[in-house]
Every structure is written in structure tokens, then in C-alpha cells.
Coordinates of C-alpha atoms in Angstrom, one line a residue:
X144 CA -28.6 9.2 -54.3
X145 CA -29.3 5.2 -54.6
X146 CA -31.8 3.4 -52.4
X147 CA -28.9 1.8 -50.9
X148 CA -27.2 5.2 -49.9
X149 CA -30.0 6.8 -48.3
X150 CA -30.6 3.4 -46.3
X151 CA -27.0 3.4 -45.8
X152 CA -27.6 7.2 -43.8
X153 CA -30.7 6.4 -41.8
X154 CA -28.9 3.6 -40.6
X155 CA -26.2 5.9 -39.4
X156 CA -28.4 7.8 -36.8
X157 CA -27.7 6.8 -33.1
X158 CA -31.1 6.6 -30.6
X159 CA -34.6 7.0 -31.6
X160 CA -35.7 9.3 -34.0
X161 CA -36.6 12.8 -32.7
X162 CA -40.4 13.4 -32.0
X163 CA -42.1 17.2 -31.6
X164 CA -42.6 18.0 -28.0
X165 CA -45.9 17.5 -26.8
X166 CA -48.3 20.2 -26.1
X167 CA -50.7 20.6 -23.2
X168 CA -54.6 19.6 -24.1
X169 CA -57.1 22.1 -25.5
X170 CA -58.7 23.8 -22.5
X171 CA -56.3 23.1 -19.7
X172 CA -55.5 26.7 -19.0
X173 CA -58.8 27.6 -18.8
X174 CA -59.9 25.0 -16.8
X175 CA -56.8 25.6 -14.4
X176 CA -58.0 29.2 -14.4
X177 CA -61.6 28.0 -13.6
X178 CA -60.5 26.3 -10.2
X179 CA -58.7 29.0 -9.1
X180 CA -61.5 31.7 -9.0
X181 CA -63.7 28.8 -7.4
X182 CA -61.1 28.3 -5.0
X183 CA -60.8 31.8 -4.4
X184 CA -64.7 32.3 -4.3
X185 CA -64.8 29.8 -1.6
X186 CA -61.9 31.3 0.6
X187 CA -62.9 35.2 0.5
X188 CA -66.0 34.8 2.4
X189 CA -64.9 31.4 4.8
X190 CA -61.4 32.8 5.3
X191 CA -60.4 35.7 4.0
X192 CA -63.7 37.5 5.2
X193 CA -63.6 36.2 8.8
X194 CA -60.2 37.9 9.0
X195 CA -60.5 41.1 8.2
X196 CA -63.7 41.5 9.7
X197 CA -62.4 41.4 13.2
X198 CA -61.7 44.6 15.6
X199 CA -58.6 45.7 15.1
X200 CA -55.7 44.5 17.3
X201 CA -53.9 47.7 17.0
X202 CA -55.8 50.4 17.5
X203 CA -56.3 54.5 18.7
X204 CA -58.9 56.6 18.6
X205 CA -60.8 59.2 20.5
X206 CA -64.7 60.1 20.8
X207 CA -65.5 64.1 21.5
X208 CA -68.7 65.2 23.3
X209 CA -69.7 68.2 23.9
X210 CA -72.2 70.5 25.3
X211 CA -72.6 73.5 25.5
X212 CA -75.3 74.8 28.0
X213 CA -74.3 72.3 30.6
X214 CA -74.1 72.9 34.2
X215 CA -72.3 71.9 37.1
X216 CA -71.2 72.5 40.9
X217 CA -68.2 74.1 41.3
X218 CA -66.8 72.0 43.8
X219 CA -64.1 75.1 44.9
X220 CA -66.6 77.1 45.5
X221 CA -69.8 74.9 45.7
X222 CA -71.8 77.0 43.3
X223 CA -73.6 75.9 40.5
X224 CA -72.9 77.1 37.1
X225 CA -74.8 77.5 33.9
X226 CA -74.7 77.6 30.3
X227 CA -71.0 76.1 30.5
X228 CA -69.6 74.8 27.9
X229 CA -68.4 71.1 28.7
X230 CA -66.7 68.9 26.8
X231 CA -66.2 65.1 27.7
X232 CA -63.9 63.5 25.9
X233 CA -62.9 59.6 25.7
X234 CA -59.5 58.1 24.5
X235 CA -58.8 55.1 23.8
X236 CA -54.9 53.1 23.1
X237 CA -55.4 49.7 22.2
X238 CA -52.3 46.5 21.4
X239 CA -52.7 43.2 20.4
X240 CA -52.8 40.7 23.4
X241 CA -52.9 37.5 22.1
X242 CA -54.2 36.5 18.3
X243 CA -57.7 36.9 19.2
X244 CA -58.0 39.7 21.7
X245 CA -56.8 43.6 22.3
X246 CA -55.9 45.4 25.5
X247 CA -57.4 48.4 25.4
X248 CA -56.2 51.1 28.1
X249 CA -59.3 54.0 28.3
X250 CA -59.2 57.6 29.5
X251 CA -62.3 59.3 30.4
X252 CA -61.9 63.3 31.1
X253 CA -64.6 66.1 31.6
X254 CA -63.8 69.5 31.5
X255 CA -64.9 73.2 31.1
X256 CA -62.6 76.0 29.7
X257 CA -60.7 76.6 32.9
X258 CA -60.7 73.3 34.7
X259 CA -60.9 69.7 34.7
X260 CA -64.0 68.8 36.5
X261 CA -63.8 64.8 36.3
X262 CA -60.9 62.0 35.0
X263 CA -61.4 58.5 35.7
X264 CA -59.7 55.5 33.7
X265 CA -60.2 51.9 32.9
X266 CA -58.6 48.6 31.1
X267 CA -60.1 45.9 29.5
X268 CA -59.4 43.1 27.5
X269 CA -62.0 43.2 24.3
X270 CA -62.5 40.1 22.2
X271 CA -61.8 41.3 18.6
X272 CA -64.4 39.1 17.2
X273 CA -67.6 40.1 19.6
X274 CA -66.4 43.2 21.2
X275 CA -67.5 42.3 24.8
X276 CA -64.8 42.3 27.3
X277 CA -63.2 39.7 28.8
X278 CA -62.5 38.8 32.5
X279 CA -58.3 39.1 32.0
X280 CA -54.9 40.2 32.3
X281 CA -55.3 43.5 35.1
X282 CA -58.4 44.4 34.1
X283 CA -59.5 47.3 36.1
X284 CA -62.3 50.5 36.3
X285 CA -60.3 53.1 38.0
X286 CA -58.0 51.4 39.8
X287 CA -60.5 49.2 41.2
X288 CA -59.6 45.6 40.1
X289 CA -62.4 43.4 41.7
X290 CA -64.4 45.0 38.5
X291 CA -65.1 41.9 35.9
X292 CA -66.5 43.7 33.1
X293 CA -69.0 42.0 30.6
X294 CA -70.8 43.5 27.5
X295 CA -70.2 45.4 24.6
X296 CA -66.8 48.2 25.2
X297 CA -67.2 50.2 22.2
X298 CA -67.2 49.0 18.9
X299 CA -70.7 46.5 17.9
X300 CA -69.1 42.9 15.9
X301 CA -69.5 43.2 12.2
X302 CA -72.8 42.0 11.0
X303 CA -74.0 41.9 14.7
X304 CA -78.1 41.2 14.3
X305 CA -80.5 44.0 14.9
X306 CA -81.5 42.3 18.8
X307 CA -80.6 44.1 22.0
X308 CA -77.3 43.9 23.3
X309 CA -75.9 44.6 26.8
X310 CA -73.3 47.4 26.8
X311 CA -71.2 47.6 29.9
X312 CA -71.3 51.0 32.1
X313 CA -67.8 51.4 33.8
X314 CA -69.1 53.7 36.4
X315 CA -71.9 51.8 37.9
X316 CA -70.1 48.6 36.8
X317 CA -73.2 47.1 35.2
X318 CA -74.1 45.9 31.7
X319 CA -77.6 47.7 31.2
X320 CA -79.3 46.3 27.6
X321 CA -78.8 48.3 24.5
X322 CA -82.3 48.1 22.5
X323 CA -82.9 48.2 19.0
X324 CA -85.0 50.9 18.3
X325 CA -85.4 51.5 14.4
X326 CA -83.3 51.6 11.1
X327 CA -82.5 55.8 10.4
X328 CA -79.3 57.4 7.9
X329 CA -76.7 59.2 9.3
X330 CA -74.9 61.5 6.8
X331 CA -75.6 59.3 4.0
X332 CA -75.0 56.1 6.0
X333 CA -77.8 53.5 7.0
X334 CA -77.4 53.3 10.7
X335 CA -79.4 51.4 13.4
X336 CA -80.1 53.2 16.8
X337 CA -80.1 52.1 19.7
X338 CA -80.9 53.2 23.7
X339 CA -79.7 52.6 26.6
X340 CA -81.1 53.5 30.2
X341 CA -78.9 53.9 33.3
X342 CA -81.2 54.1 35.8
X343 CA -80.2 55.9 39.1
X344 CA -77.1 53.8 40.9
X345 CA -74.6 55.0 43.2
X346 CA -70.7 55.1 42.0
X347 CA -68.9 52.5 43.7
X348 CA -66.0 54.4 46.0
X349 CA -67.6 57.6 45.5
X350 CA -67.9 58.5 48.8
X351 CA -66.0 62.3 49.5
X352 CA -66.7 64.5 52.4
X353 CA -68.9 67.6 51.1
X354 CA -70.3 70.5 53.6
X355 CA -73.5 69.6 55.4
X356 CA -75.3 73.2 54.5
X357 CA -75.3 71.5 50.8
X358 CA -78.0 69.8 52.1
X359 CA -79.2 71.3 54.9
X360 CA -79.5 75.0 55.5
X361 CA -77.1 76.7 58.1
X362 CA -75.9 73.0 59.0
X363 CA -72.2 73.3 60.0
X364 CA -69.6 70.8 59.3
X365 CA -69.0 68.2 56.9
X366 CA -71.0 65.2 55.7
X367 CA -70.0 62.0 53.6
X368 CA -72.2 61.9 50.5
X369 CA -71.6 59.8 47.4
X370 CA -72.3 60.4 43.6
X371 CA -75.4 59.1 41.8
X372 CA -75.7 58.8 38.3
X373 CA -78.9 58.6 36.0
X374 CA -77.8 58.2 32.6
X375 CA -79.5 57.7 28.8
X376 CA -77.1 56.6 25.4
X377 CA -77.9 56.6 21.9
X378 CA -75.8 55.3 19.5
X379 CA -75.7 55.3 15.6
X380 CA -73.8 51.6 14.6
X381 CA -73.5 50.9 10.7
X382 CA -74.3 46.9 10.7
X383 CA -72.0 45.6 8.3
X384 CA -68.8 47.2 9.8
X385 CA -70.2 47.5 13.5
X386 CA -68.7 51.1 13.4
X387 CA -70.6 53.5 16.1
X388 CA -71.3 56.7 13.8
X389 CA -72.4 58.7 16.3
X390 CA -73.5 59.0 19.9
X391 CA -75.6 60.9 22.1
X392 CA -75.6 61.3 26.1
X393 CA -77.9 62.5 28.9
X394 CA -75.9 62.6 32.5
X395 CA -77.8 63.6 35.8
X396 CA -75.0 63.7 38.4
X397 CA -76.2 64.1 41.6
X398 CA -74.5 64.2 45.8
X399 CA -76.5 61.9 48.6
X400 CA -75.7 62.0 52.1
X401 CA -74.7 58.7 53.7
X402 CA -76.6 59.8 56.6
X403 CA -79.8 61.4 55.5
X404 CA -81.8 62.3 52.8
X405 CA -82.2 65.0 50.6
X406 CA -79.4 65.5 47.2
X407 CA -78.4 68.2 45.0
X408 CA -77.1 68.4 41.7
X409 CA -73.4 67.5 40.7
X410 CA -74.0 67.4 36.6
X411 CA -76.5 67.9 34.2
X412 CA -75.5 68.0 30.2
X413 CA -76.9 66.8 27.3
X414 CA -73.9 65.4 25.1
X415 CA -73.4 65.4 21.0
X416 CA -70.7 63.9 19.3
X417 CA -68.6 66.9 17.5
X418 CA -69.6 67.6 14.1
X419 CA -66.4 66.7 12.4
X420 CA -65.9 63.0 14.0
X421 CA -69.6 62.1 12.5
X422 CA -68.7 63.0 9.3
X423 CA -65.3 60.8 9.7
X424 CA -66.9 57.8 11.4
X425 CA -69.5 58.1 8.8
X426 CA -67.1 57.7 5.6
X427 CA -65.3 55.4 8.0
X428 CA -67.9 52.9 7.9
X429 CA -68.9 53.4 4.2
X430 CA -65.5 52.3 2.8
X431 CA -65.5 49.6 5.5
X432 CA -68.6 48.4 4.7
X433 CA -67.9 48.1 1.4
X434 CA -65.0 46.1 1.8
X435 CA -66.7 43.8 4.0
X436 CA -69.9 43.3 1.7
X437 CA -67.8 42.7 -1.1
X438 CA -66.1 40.1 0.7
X439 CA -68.9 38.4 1.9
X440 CA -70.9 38.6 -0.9
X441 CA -70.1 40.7 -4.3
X442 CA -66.8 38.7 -4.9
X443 CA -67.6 35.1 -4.5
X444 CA -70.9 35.7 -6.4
X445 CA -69.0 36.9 -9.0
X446 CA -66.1 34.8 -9.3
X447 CA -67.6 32.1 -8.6
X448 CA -70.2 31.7 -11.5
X449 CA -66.9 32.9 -13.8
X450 CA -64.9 30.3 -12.1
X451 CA -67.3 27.7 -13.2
X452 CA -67.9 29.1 -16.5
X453 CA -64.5 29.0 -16.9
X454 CA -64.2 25.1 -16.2
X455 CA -67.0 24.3 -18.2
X456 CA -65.6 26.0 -21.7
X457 CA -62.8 24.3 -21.4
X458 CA -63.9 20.7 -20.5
X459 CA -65.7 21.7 -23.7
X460 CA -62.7 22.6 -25.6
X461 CA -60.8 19.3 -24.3
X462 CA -63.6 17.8 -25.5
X463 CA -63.3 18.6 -28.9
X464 CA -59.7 18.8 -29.4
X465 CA -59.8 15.1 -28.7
X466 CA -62.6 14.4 -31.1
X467 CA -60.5 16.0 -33.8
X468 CA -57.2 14.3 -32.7
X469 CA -59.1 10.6 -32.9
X470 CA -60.7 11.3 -36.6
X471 CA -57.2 12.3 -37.9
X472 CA -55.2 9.9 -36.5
X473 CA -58.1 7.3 -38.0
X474 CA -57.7 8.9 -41.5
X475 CA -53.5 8.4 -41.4
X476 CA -54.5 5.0 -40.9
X477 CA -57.3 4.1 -43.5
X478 CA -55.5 6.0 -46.2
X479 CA -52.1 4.8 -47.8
X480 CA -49.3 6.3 -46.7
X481 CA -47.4 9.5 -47.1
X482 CA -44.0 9.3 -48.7
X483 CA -41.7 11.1 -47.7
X484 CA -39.6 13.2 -49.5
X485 CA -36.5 11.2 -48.7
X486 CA -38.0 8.1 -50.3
X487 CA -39.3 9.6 -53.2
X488 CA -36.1 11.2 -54.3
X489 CA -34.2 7.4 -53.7
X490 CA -36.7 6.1 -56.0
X491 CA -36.4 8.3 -58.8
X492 CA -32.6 8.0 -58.4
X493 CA -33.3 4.4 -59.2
X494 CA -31.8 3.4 -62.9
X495 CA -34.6 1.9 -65.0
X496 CA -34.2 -1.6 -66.1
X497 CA -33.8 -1.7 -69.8
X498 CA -36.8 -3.6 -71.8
X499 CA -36.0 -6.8 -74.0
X500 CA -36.5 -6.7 -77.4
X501 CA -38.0 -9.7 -79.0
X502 CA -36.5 -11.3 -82.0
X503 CA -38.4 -12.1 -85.3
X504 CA -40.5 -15.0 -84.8
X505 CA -39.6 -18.1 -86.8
X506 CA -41.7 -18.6 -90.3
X507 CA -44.2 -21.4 -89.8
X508 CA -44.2 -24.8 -90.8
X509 CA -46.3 -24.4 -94.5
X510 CA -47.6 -28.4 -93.3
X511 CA -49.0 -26.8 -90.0

């Protein structure tokens, strides 16, 4: 092929020559991949953390108590009993009200193998991020709706400090303060304990008629008396989940007169939470905890000293790439250029241009 051929062809192409796509710079995936864990470091424990961390919205559970040398009067008969075994036993059905709050209707019932010996029942509204109730929405302690609760309900907040808290008593309708006591394990779980102290109050709308010789002997008749209750609470809370492992009760009951002085005994027991529901609470709060710690804490301190690891190699690598695209684009143009293949073929196909030959030079002048 001439010279004048092969310009003749590049000539013939239409639009600018085709270039190679270009690729993305050294480093960019890793340093896209290095935002994203910092990002994500950032929104587990701000976001992501504050989230799941609240009570639930949706929620039923029940808490069993039981004891079993209790004793009580037998208000059929009004005897006392002993050595009964009582069981006490609180359930709770709770729904989401609103995004920040749960409804949570609670049943209280008290009973011995043959009989029911006390049922009373109770709403409130719980804030899912504090677990105190709120003054809302029918609120009520046994049908009595002039009640406004305050206090903890149940549950403690996740990552509540170790400081006293009040804790609200349905039947007295006070919030008596839970104290801190000390740090203990409860079936392999590290727990905090707290107390609370009822001291002797009279049940609002308590009053019943009961017969006088209760009080006084051979007395005929009826009197009104009302129900007092002394009470002490311990409870076992894990502090990261807020999870109440386990639970503890001492009830005096007791009947006053309206009229006179003088009581006797309604209740006395000394309540455990069952066996079984300390060992689920307990592994309960473990895997909760665990969640919510590595939320908080394991995760972002992880990702994000990857994440900026991450960033840093390849700023590094971007670095470099571009060193070593500026030296050889500096060498293509110090150096003399590359010929292509093209042009060397139309230059051999060039014809060499033959060489003159010189003729035999002329004899010289003999007089010069």
C-alpha cells in the first residue's frame, strides 16, 4: 500500500477517532467503601441504637409468684389458714398507642388451689423510652379513673443509671422510691437490686362490711373495715437491657375498723418469682444486652477505625496512581514518537528513488 493509499483510508473515517473508555481512579472503591462504614459507625449508635433500645410497642408477658407457706383469711368462713400455697400472678397485654408510647392493659390475680382470693386490674399508658407512665387516654387502677399514675410500670429504660427511681404502687396509688442497693449475678447475669418499701396505707375504696366479733369478741353485727397494706419489693434489673430478671415480694394485708381500733390479718406471704421465668428473663436479657452493647459500642468502634483505614489506603492508592500516570505521560512526550504500524508499513511500501550515476570526468587541460 502507497503513502497516498493509506492517507487516502484514514481520510475515509467519519467522527473522531475512537478512544478506550475511561476507568475510575485507583482507590475510589475503597475509599467509597471507607465512607460507608463511617457512615454506618456513626448511625448504629445515634440512630439505629436509639431505636431498638426502646420498650416494645407490642408487647405480652406474664410474671408468676408464688409461695408456698402463705396464709390468709378465709373470707367464707373467716378463718385463717396456713401453709397455703398462693400464687399471685400478673399479666400484662400491651399495643402501640402512638410512635412513642404503649397501652398496656394489666391483670392482677391471687389465688390458692380452690379459690380466687383477690383480682384487681389497671391501664396505663407507658412511655417506651423511660418506662414511667403517663397521665393519658382512660387510664385507670381498678376502675377508678381519677388515678394519675407516675413512676416506673414495669420494665427499668435501657442503660437507666444505678440512682433510685420511683416505682408506682397501683394499690396505694403512690410512687414509693426504688433504691439502689448493690451490683449481685443472677443465673449468670450481672444484675442490680433494688428495694422498695410500702409502708402501711390504706387501699383506696376498700371499705367492705366484715363481722364485728373479728375484732371484738362476742360483738354482734357488722362493721365497715378497710384493707391496709405494708409491702417490701426486690427486683433484679440487667442495666443495659432494663429487663427485670427477677423479683421478690413481702405482703402484710391486714382489716381496720372505720370505727375503732384494733385489726387482724387479711394476708401474709413472702413471694418468689417461679424458677422457670428467672432462667427465661435471664437469657432474655443476655441476648438483649448483647445486641444493645454491640450497638452502642462494639460496632462503631469497629467499623469505624476500618472505615477510616479504608479511606486512608485508598487516598494513598489515588495518590500514587496519579504519580505514575504524570511520569508516563511526561516520558511519551520527551521521547520521539511511536510509529505506528500503519505508517511503517506505508513507508516501506514506498519505491526507492534510483541513484545517479556519474559520467567519466573530462581529461584535464595538460596547460593547467
Amino acid at each position: 500500500m502507497s503513502v497516498t493509499e493509506a492517507g487516502a483510508e484514514s481520510d475515509s473515517q467519519v467522527g473522531p477517532a475512537s478512544t478506550p473508555g475511561r476507568s475510575l481512579p485507583r482507590g475510589t472503591a475503597l475509599v467509597a467503601l471507607g465512607a460507608f462504614l463511617l457512615t454506618l459507625a456513626a448511625l448504629l449508635p445515634l440512630y439505629v441504637h436509639e431505636r431498638i433500645a426502646l420498650l416494645p410497642a407490642e408487647t405480652a408477658f406474664d410474671v408468676r409468684m408464688v409461695d408456698e407457706d402463705a396464709g390468709y383469711l378465709d373470707t367464707s368462713t373467716w378463718t385463717w389458714v396456713e401453709a397455703a400455697e398462693l400464687t399471685r400472678v400478673t399479666r400484662v397485654d400491651g399495643s402501640a398507642h402512638g410512635g412513642d408510647w404503649s397501652a398496656w392493659e394489666v391483670s392482677v390475680d391471687a389465688s390458692v388451689p380452690d379459690r380466687m382470693i383477690d383480682h384487681w386490674s389497671r391501664r396505663v399508658i407507658v412511655d417506651r423510652e423511660t418506662g414511667r407512665a403517663v397521665n393519658c387516654c382512660g387510664e385507670h387502677v381498678d376502675g377508678d379513673r381519677a388515678v394519675r399514675q407516675a413512676g416506673l410500670v414495669y420494665s427499668w429504660p435501657p442503660g437507666a443509671p444505678e440512682g433510685d427511681h420511683p416505682f408506682y404502687d397501683a394499690e396505694v396509688r403512690s410512687a414509693p422510691m426504688l433504691e439502689f442497693q448493690e451490683r449481685e449475678e443472677v443465673a449468670g447475669v450481672p444484675v442490680r437490686r433494688y428495694s422498695q418499701w410500702v409502708e402501711a396505707a390504706q387501699v383506696p375504696e376498700s371499705a367492705r362490711p366484715v363481722p364485728a366479733d373479728l375484732f371484738r369478741e362476742g360483738a354482734s353485727g357488722t362493721v365497715t373495715a378497710t384493707r391496709w397494706l405494708e409491702v417490701s419489693r426486690t427486683f433484679w434489673v440487667e442495666p443495659v437491657s432494663g429487663i427485670v430478671v427477677n423479683a421478690h415480694e413481702t405482703r402484710a394485708e391486714t382489716l381496720r375498723p372505720q370505727d375503732g381500733g384494733g385489726e387482724v390479718p387479711l394476708l401474709y406471704t413472702e413471694l418468689v418469682m417461679a424458677d422457670n421465668q428467672v432462667s427465661g428473663y435471664a437469657e432474655q436479657a443476655r441476648v438483649r444486652s448483647v445486641l444493645l452493647r454491640a450497638l452502642d459500642s462494639w460496632a462503631p468502634w469497629t467499623l469505624g477505625p476500618l472505615g477510616g483505614l479504608a479511606v486512608l489506603v485508598g487516598l494513598v492508592r489515588a495518590w500514587r496512581g496519579s504519580g505514575a500516570d504524570g511520569a508516563s505521560a511526561g516520558g511519551g512526550r520527551g521521547g520521539a514518537p511511536a510509529r505506528s504500524g500503519g505508517s511503517d508499513a506505508a513507508v516501506r511500501d514506498v519505491p526507492a528513488r534510483p541513484r545517479r550515476r556519474r559520467g567519466p570526468r573530462a581529461p584535464r587541460d595538460p596547460q593547467w
